[in-house]
Amino acid sequence: MKIRRLTIKNFRGIKQLDWNLPVGDIFCLIGKGDSSKSTILEAIKYVFFPQWNLSLNDSDFYQCKTDAPIFIEVTIGALIEDFCSLNKYGQWLRGWNAATVTITDEPDDHLEKVLTVRLTIEKDLEPKWIVICDRNPDGVPFKQADRTKVSVSMIGAYSERQLSWATGTALAKLTEAQSLNELLANASRTARTSLDVDRAVSLKNFDEAAKKTQGIAKLLGVPVLDTYKSHLDLNSINLKIGGLALHDGDIPLRQLGLGSRRMLLCGIQQVGLEEGHITLFDEVEFGLEPHRIARLIKHVREDKVGQYFLTTHSPIVLREFTVKELYIVHNKGGAVRIISASDKALEEHEVQGKIRSSTEAFLAKKVVVCEGATEVGFLRGLDDHQMSKGKDPFSFHGVALLNAASGSKVKNMAKALHSLCYEVTVLADADADDQFSQSDIDELTKLGIPVQVWNDKLALEERAMMDLPWASVLVSVKLAQDELGFPAYDQVRSKLEEELDKDVGKWSESPKLRKAIGNVAKKAGWFKDTTRGDLWFKTIAPAYDDAGFLKMDLAAKLNKLWAWVEHV
């Protein structure tokens, strides 16, 4: 069976989610932390929970408000024949149109037959599972045995139980439960018998205590039918199905590493489950090296009977999937949207290539598209500076810094991220119209994407050398020469075409010298990588204590960008 539609209301961090799933067997949910990706998996798990004792508390309600009931509805297709029977749920069958991705309440020959299962949890914390349709809104109970038949399994951080024959596990579904119960009952009886064999030695002291107890019983008039003795209580040692676990020789497989356990469970799911399964894989990268991640995802793709819902925060995992398998999750105030990275409206943006080259951005909430590595490093330095002043860092605000690697790529990268509903802003140079022009700026601004470029058509290095206090300009030159290994003195003198004191600290300020230093810094690439850009900002950070500098274009644009980070 496979999921066609999912609706969630008032469950944990989700106030409302409606998701009509396209045809597909792999759904990898990505996005920033706390966007409710794991909650979506938990919701599916709860609807098909294979036991009666679902553990719930007030924190399962949205904002812990128990007055608003939890509703989770899952519409499933690819139904087993048993579910379609009139004696079962035949009267509640509905139709699913895969082409339009919509439900029709009346089943039709040209539509797929589906069932909608609703889980309702009210303030009494009693879960109620029913199958519903508009024709019969009161529904009919969806029994525990039928929830088990859907074969939904969660592979999370704690998976030891799944490697046993406990109720609802994949192993239990592969085995006749009745034969297991009989086997384990006999094991309990055998343990009782084996203890009797060595009673004279192993139970000597216990039997002496039992005889004393027998004497007390007779003294008090308590009937004694035979003789008091110590023995195993079958009720206390009764082995359950969960007590039977997979072993490698004498070693239980629950002792395997986390990654190995999770891979093994993923494999078990498809073995022997010809009628299909739905596997929920939370944080698929946990405990796995890159080569094993690739092997696991290949295994998932080769499984033709299962449907997989995965979450990840790993760029490695992201690169292994295609855009048809990736779905971006956004949560704004409890309203959750899920957007397919392969939406036809996004084809012009070439999302696949951008995900492969810029994976970290797709795992954030907000993205600053930077023209190059210098800007990325510079903003990292700004981030550290703001933290030192008591501000919250980029990470707190869910911000990723993205290196577009060229001014010509800035516009399309920003548009692609914006089309996927990320919050986006741009930081770029204004020194090359053939790379990033005013028309590009206007186009992005019209879409609601803020753009910060430097005045006077300057690059970052040029703008900085014009705006910084003179002392910060000189320490920038010294950084390039003394720590980064550039022949800064020779380069600036050649550009200026004038004699300069070899002691950089003695250079006299002038607009001409500022311009020459900025031009050389740009063309010679003094700070043209992330590490050097970061180091440069840390070197000039004291400029922020200069009131005059805060009025300059460089500081003003950086402050606008920071305001966007904090308030968007």
XYZ file of C-alpha atoms in Angstrom:
568
model
C 0.000 0.000 0.000
C 1.102 3.551 -0.691
C 0.234 6.995 0.612
C -1.556 9.373 -1.778
C -2.566 12.232 0.507
C -1.642 13.474 3.974
C -3.489 15.994 6.151
C -2.296 17.024 9.616
C -3.949 19.451 12.041
C -2.754 20.556 15.480
C -0.020 17.937 15.850
C 3.151 19.103 17.619
C 4.709 21.888 15.509
C 2.130 21.554 12.728
C -1.052 23.582 12.875
C -2.057 22.732 9.310
C -0.578 20.621 6.502
C -2.276 19.409 3.326
C -0.115 17.397 0.962
C -1.291 15.654 -2.190
C 1.549 13.354 -3.163
C 2.577 12.906 -6.787
C 3.219 9.428 -8.140
C 6.449 8.212 -6.605
C 8.032 5.807 -4.161
C 10.764 8.010 -2.654
C 10.033 11.242 -0.798
C 13.090 12.836 0.825
C 12.056 15.769 3.013
C 14.614 18.563 3.333
C 14.704 22.024 4.858
C 15.968 23.754 7.954
C 15.753 22.232 11.415
C 12.411 22.601 13.204
C 10.472 22.713 9.945
C 8.504 19.631 11.157
C 10.062 17.013 8.859
C 10.338 14.392 11.615
C 6.865 15.302 12.859
C 5.443 14.400 9.442
C 7.009 10.949 9.718
C 5.706 10.538 13.270
C 2.206 11.489 12.122
C 2.221 8.740 9.482
C 3.536 6.287 12.053
C 0.743 7.161 14.501
C -2.019 6.658 11.925
C -0.843 3.087 11.339
C 0.422 2.363 14.853
C 0.332 -1.451 15.153
C -0.556 -1.541 18.855
C -3.472 -0.272 20.920
C -1.406 1.545 23.575
C -0.233 4.652 21.683
C 1.583 6.821 24.234
C 0.399 10.454 24.109
C 0.664 13.606 26.201
C -0.260 17.288 26.058
C 2.949 18.194 24.225
C 1.662 16.271 21.180
C -0.893 19.062 20.650
C 0.057 22.185 18.710
C 1.441 24.648 21.272
C 0.157 22.214 23.943
C -3.387 23.516 23.402
C -5.536 20.466 24.067
C -8.805 22.237 23.227
C -8.011 21.845 19.519
C -8.092 18.108 18.693
C -5.355 16.435 16.669
C -6.499 15.216 13.260
C -4.220 13.159 11.059
C -5.661 11.781 7.828
C -3.770 9.523 5.455
C -5.246 8.378 2.167
C -3.721 5.093 0.998
C -3.830 3.435 -2.417
C -2.441 0.234 -3.946
C -4.863 -1.476 -1.548
C -4.805 -5.136 -0.670
C -7.883 -7.073 -1.776
C -9.039 -7.593 1.798
C -9.507 -3.832 2.336
C -11.702 -3.510 -0.773
C -14.156 -6.166 0.362
C -17.696 -5.041 1.203
C -17.335 -6.952 4.439
C -14.371 -4.742 5.294
C -14.068 -1.177 3.958
C -15.644 -1.483 0.513
C -18.386 1.003 1.400
C -15.775 3.631 2.261
C -13.690 3.367 -0.901
C -12.852 6.621 -2.695
C -11.170 7.488 -6.011
C -7.701 8.948 -6.584
C -6.849 10.777 -9.787
C -3.059 10.547 -10.179
C -3.046 12.982 -13.116
C -4.705 15.821 -11.201
C -3.511 14.614 -7.760
C -7.015 14.886 -6.306
C -9.514 12.746 -4.417
C -13.017 11.983 -5.669
C -15.348 10.735 -2.970
C -17.059 8.261 -5.275
C -14.813 5.484 -6.619
C -14.704 5.171 -10.387
C -13.339 2.575 -12.775
C -10.748 4.964 -14.233
C -9.574 6.051 -10.774
C -7.412 4.240 -8.240
C -9.335 2.871 -5.263
C -8.173 4.483 -2.020
C -9.112 4.606 1.657
C -8.822 7.593 3.982
C -7.811 6.729 7.534
C -8.312 9.348 10.230
C -6.656 9.414 13.640
C -8.338 11.750 16.132
C -6.869 12.615 19.523
C -8.795 14.843 21.919
C -7.929 16.153 25.373
C -8.695 12.771 26.951
C -5.637 11.453 25.019
C -7.618 8.480 23.734
C -6.699 7.792 20.088
C -9.534 6.909 17.710
C -8.789 5.336 14.337
C -11.540 5.311 11.719
C -11.921 4.949 7.955
C -13.968 7.850 6.592
C -15.425 9.270 3.398
C -17.795 12.146 2.673
C -20.667 9.683 2.102
C -20.129 8.151 5.536
C -18.425 10.866 7.629
C -18.936 8.995 10.898
C -16.653 6.300 9.557
C -15.945 2.810 10.743
C -13.190 1.704 13.186
C -9.819 0.943 11.625
C -8.726 -2.028 13.673
C -5.287 -2.754 15.083
C -4.877 -5.839 12.909
C -5.568 -3.777 9.784
C -3.160 -1.034 10.828
C -0.502 -3.724 11.018
C -1.326 -4.905 7.482
C -0.322 -1.520 6.053
C 3.252 -2.413 7.128
C 4.466 1.009 8.235
C 7.815 1.018 10.013
C 9.863 3.859 11.470
C 13.651 3.592 11.382
C 14.835 6.200 13.859
C 17.635 6.745 16.345
C 16.380 3.965 18.619
C 15.929 0.770 16.656
C 16.882 -2.143 18.929
C 13.254 -3.258 19.277
C 12.920 -3.576 15.504
C 15.514 -6.374 15.545
C 13.205 -8.553 17.630
C 9.874 -10.264 16.961
C 7.955 -7.645 18.950
C 4.453 -6.720 17.840
C 4.441 -4.595 14.711
C 8.080 -5.103 13.752
C 9.104 -6.169 10.264
C 10.390 -9.466 11.640
C 7.030 -10.221 13.270
C 5.285 -9.611 9.957
C 7.504 -12.230 8.328
C 6.571 -14.913 10.857
C 3.455 -16.670 12.073
C 2.831 -15.128 15.509
C 0.883 -18.167 16.761
C 3.797 -20.557 16.267
C 6.101 -18.128 18.043
C 3.811 -17.884 21.061
C 3.677 -21.656 21.364
C 7.445 -21.930 20.997
C 8.146 -19.375 23.721
C 5.546 -20.872 26.078
C 7.314 -24.225 25.763
C 10.636 -22.489 26.483
C 9.188 -21.172 29.745
C 8.044 -24.664 30.753
C 11.445 -26.134 29.883
C 13.180 -23.605 32.130
C 10.918 -24.686 35.008
C 11.647 -28.362 34.410
C 15.428 -27.899 34.152
C 15.480 -26.149 37.514
C 13.782 -29.137 39.158
C 16.551 -31.496 38.008
C 19.177 -29.822 40.184
C 16.866 -28.879 43.048
C 18.802 -30.628 45.825
C 21.835 -28.416 45.186
C 20.751 -25.186 43.536
C 17.501 -24.655 45.485
C 18.539 -26.114 48.875
C 18.468 -22.852 50.826
C 15.305 -21.666 49.062
C 13.467 -24.909 49.846
C 14.455 -24.671 53.522
C 12.866 -21.227 53.643
C 9.787 -22.669 51.907
C 9.470 -25.400 54.600
C 9.573 -22.772 57.341
C 6.852 -20.871 55.499
C 4.791 -24.091 55.280
C 4.994 -24.480 59.066
C 3.772 -20.946 59.580
C 0.917 -21.572 57.138
C -0.282 -24.636 59.082
C 0.029 -22.753 62.356
C -2.213 -20.022 61.009
C -4.720 -22.415 59.459
C -3.745 -21.742 55.853
C -4.415 -24.890 53.794
C -1.374 -26.814 52.479
C -2.265 -29.206 49.664
C 1.189 -30.763 49.130
C 4.571 -29.348 50.135
C 5.794 -25.766 49.923
C 8.890 -25.379 47.714
C 10.612 -22.742 45.630
C 9.855 -22.764 41.909
C 9.722 -20.531 38.856
C 6.457 -18.645 38.403
C 5.483 -19.225 34.776
C 3.554 -15.995 34.743
C 6.653 -14.045 35.768
C 9.023 -15.700 33.309
C 6.548 -15.970 30.426
C 8.556 -15.014 27.344
C 6.879 -12.654 24.902
C 7.498 -12.344 21.180
C 9.660 -9.296 21.873
C 12.032 -11.507 23.834
C 13.031 -13.342 20.675
C 15.652 -11.300 18.856
C 18.051 -11.644 15.947
C 21.516 -12.905 16.896
C 24.809 -13.258 15.081
C 25.951 -16.468 16.741
C 25.463 -15.666 20.418
C 25.684 -11.910 19.964
C 22.372 -10.012 19.652
C 22.301 -7.792 16.591
C 20.990 -4.922 18.686
C 24.650 -4.470 19.646
C 25.554 -3.502 16.083
C 26.485 0.118 15.416
C 23.621 2.521 14.821
C 24.259 2.825 11.110
C 24.497 -0.937 10.601
C 21.270 -1.540 12.525
C 19.418 1.024 10.452
C 20.694 -0.369 7.156
C 19.733 -3.881 8.203
C 16.231 -2.790 9.196
C 15.773 -1.057 5.865
C 16.645 -4.321 4.120
C 14.355 -6.423 6.316
C 11.406 -4.197 5.399
C 11.279 -5.411 1.811
C 12.098 -9.085 2.418
C 8.963 -11.182 2.213
C 6.575 -8.201 2.153
C 5.346 -8.744 -1.388
C 2.225 -6.659 -0.767
C 4.375 -3.621 -0.061
C 5.515 -1.562 2.880
C 5.877 2.069 3.901
C 9.237 2.806 5.483
C 9.868 6.008 7.430
C 13.586 6.803 7.700
C 14.407 9.725 9.995
C 17.817 11.392 9.513
C 19.003 8.764 7.047
C 22.661 9.796 7.404
C 22.976 8.928 11.117
C 25.829 6.496 11.733
C 26.692 6.003 8.054
C 29.809 6.815 6.093
C 29.359 8.412 2.630
C 29.917 5.145 0.762
C 27.309 3.353 2.873
C 24.848 6.216 2.364
C 25.235 5.717 -1.388
C 24.714 1.953 -1.006
C 21.608 2.424 1.141
C 19.982 4.874 -1.264
C 20.732 2.534 -4.177
C 18.980 -0.227 -2.231
C 15.968 2.048 -1.665
C 15.724 2.824 -5.379
C 15.869 -0.873 -6.288
C 12.952 -1.716 -3.990
C 9.899 -1.852 -6.271
C 7.316 -2.764 -3.610
C 7.960 -0.158 -0.947
C 7.305 3.533 -0.457
C 9.931 5.528 1.449
C 9.705 8.780 3.384
C 13.099 10.048 4.475
C 14.473 13.136 6.194
C 18.013 14.469 6.105
C 20.266 17.350 7.063
C 23.218 15.963 5.137
C 24.605 17.501 1.938
C 25.957 14.040 1.061
C 22.468 12.525 1.118
C 21.083 15.463 -0.827
C 23.536 14.911 -3.672
C 22.516 11.259 -3.983
C 18.872 12.080 -4.724
C 17.360 13.549 -7.869
C 15.036 16.553 -7.828
C 12.087 14.193 -8.388
C 12.814 12.646 -4.982
C 13.380 15.885 -3.044
C 10.653 17.852 -1.252
C 11.307 21.082 0.611
C 9.417 21.563 3.883
C 8.636 25.086 5.099
C 6.925 25.876 8.401
C 5.665 29.405 9.027
C 3.801 29.758 12.285
C 2.590 26.173 12.133
C 1.401 26.379 8.516
C 3.479 23.765 6.707
C 4.072 23.647 2.950
C 5.812 20.896 1.039
C 7.198 21.856 -2.362
C 8.544 19.426 -4.928
C 11.988 20.377 -6.238
C 10.875 18.967 -9.610
C 7.841 21.220 -9.998
C 7.428 22.082 -13.691
C 7.296 25.765 -12.814
C 10.923 25.494 -11.664
C 12.387 23.907 -14.790
C 13.889 27.163 -16.058
C 15.914 27.496 -12.856
C 17.835 24.221 -13.297
C 17.282 23.295 -9.668
C 19.010 19.899 -9.928
C 22.408 21.404 -10.663
C 22.027 24.033 -7.978
C 21.138 21.439 -5.353
C 24.215 19.389 -6.275
C 26.535 22.415 -6.140
C 24.971 24.333 -3.252
C 23.441 21.713 -0.981
C 23.926 23.616 2.278
C 21.637 26.418 1.119
C 18.749 24.001 0.587
C 19.009 22.891 4.222
C 18.507 26.412 5.576
C 15.542 28.723 6.082
C 17.113 31.911 4.744
C 19.864 32.246 2.169
C 22.280 35.079 1.464
C 23.421 34.639 -2.136
C 26.957 36.034 -2.264
C 28.755 36.839 -5.486
C 31.933 35.068 -4.404
C 34.036 33.533 -1.668
C 35.263 36.943 -0.466
C 31.714 37.978 0.414
C 31.035 34.654 2.151
C 34.166 34.984 4.292
C 33.487 38.666 4.968
C 29.986 37.865 6.229
C 31.327 35.060 8.402
C 33.554 37.621 10.042
C 30.563 39.939 10.441
C 28.670 37.068 12.076
C 31.411 36.555 14.669
C 31.607 40.302 15.308
C 27.878 40.579 15.905
C 27.985 37.624 18.273
C 30.713 39.366 20.261
C 28.301 42.277 20.635
C 25.576 40.031 22.059
C 23.644 39.441 18.826
C 22.272 36.053 17.780
C 24.342 34.375 15.028
C 23.319 33.480 11.479
C 22.740 29.889 12.601
C 20.131 30.998 15.135
C 18.177 32.699 12.364
C 18.519 29.700 10.020
C 20.748 31.586 7.570
C 23.091 29.973 5.046
C 25.744 31.858 3.083
C 25.867 30.707 -0.517
C 28.801 31.294 -2.844
C 27.371 31.827 -6.343
C 30.975 31.717 -7.636
C 30.269 34.449 -10.195
C 28.223 37.595 -10.583
C 26.620 36.073 -13.665
C 25.142 33.267 -11.559
C 23.716 35.403 -8.783
C 20.354 36.219 -10.357
C 19.389 32.690 -11.388
C 20.536 31.221 -8.072
C 18.474 33.752 -6.121
C 15.425 33.176 -8.332
C 15.671 29.390 -7.973
C 15.787 29.561 -4.175
C 12.988 32.124 -4.102
C 10.819 29.885 -6.294
C 11.251 27.130 -3.699
C 9.928 29.545 -1.042
C 13.212 30.213 0.715
C 13.792 33.699 2.102
C 16.568 35.126 -0.080
C 18.730 38.234 -0.191
C 21.723 39.092 -2.383
C 25.120 40.625 -1.662
C 27.087 41.404 -4.817
C 29.574 43.743 -6.424
C 28.422 46.455 -8.815
C 31.601 46.724 -10.875
C 30.627 44.578 -13.899
C 27.327 45.185 -15.696
C 27.959 42.219 -17.971
C 27.948 39.975 -14.875
C 25.290 41.519 -12.637
C 23.482 44.543 -14.015
C 20.962 47.080 -12.818
C 18.246 45.228 -14.756
C 19.149 42.081 -12.821
C 18.819 44.028 -9.584
C 15.448 45.415 -10.647
C 14.173 41.959 -11.597
C 15.107 40.480 -8.223
C 13.744 43.451 -6.313
C 10.412 43.104 -8.125
C 10.220 39.501 -6.886
C 10.718 40.701 -3.311
C 14.398 39.701 -3.075
C 16.448 42.458 -1.355
C 19.716 43.214 -3.148
C 22.735 44.930 -1.617
C 25.351 46.239 -4.051
C 28.003 48.861 -3.389
C 27.611 52.451 -4.515
C 29.664 53.932 -7.345
C 29.851 50.585 -9.196
C 32.574 49.263 -6.930
C 33.630 45.793 -5.817
C 33.738 44.910 -2.119
C 37.488 45.494 -1.802
C 37.243 48.869 -3.525
C 34.259 49.985 -1.458
C 35.939 48.917 1.768
C 39.178 50.778 1.053
C 37.188 53.943 0.293
C 34.978 53.726 3.402
C 37.112 52.268 6.187
C 38.982 54.474 8.653
C 42.522 54.971 7.415
C 43.972 52.820 10.196
C 41.787 49.889 9.026
C 42.954 50.383 5.441
C 46.586 50.157 6.539
C 46.023 47.019 8.641
C 44.356 45.474 5.589
C 47.505 46.107 3.550
C 49.688 44.716 6.343
C 47.466 41.619 6.554
C 47.893 40.967 2.842
C 51.667 41.480 2.993
C 52.737 40.106 6.364
C 50.306 37.223 6.891
C 48.934 36.304 3.481
C 52.226 36.580 1.602
C 51.330 39.119 -1.110
C 53.914 41.689 -2.304
C 51.458 44.386 -1.329
C 53.984 47.236 -1.222
C 55.219 46.585 -4.750
C 51.729 46.032 -6.095
C 50.319 49.279 -4.677
C 53.373 51.349 -5.689
C 53.136 49.984 -9.244
C 49.463 50.866 -9.432
C 49.943 54.291 -7.898
C 53.019 55.070 -10.040
C 54.472 57.077 -7.164
C 57.087 56.451 -4.518
C 55.809 55.076 -1.229
C 57.441 54.644 2.122
C 58.386 50.999 2.580
C 56.850 51.209 6.036
C 53.156 50.793 5.276
C 52.265 52.317 8.631
C 53.702 55.658 7.462
C 51.557 55.954 4.344
C 49.592 59.195 4.214
C 45.907 59.074 3.452
C 44.630 60.289 0.099
C 41.673 59.381 -2.151
C 44.120 58.376 -4.870
C 45.995 55.980 -2.565
C 42.736 54.525 -1.218
C 41.580 53.875 -4.772
C 44.873 52.229 -5.721
C 44.830 49.928 -2.673
C 41.239 48.866 -3.362
C 41.971 48.176 -7.014
C 45.041 46.081 -6.196
C 43.239 44.164 -3.445
C 40.529 43.202 -5.946
C 42.736 42.320 -8.915
C 45.502 40.600 -6.944
C 42.913 38.608 -4.977
C 44.181 39.474 -1.526
C 41.023 38.199 0.127
C 39.590 35.976 -2.616
C 38.611 32.955 -0.572
C 36.405 32.269 2.417
C 39.188 31.957 4.985
C 40.966 35.148 3.913
C 37.695 37.069 3.672
C 36.837 36.009 7.211
C 40.292 36.961 8.484
C 40.074 40.343 6.733
C 36.822 41.242 8.462
C 38.203 40.237 11.852
C 41.183 42.508 11.179
C 39.039 45.554 10.375
C 36.251 44.866 12.892
C 37.412 47.723 15.203
C 36.137 50.103 12.498
C 32.636 49.462 13.832
C 33.568 51.548 16.872
C 34.088 54.548 14.584
C 30.908 56.638 14.330
C 32.020 58.078 11.005
C 32.426 54.647 9.430
C 28.873 53.644 10.399
C 27.596 56.376 8.072
C 29.528 55.037 5.082
C 28.060 52.879 2.305
C 29.877 49.677 3.374
C 28.570 49.782 6.943
C 25.097 50.904 5.872
C 24.659 48.018 3.425
C 25.980 45.460 5.910
C 23.583 46.782 8.545
C 20.664 46.488 6.100
C 21.620 42.896 5.436
C 21.832 42.164 9.154
C 18.406 43.728 9.716
C 17.027 41.350 7.066
C 18.631 38.423 8.870
C 17.043 39.373 12.185
C 13.591 40.467 11.094
C 12.530 38.565 7.973
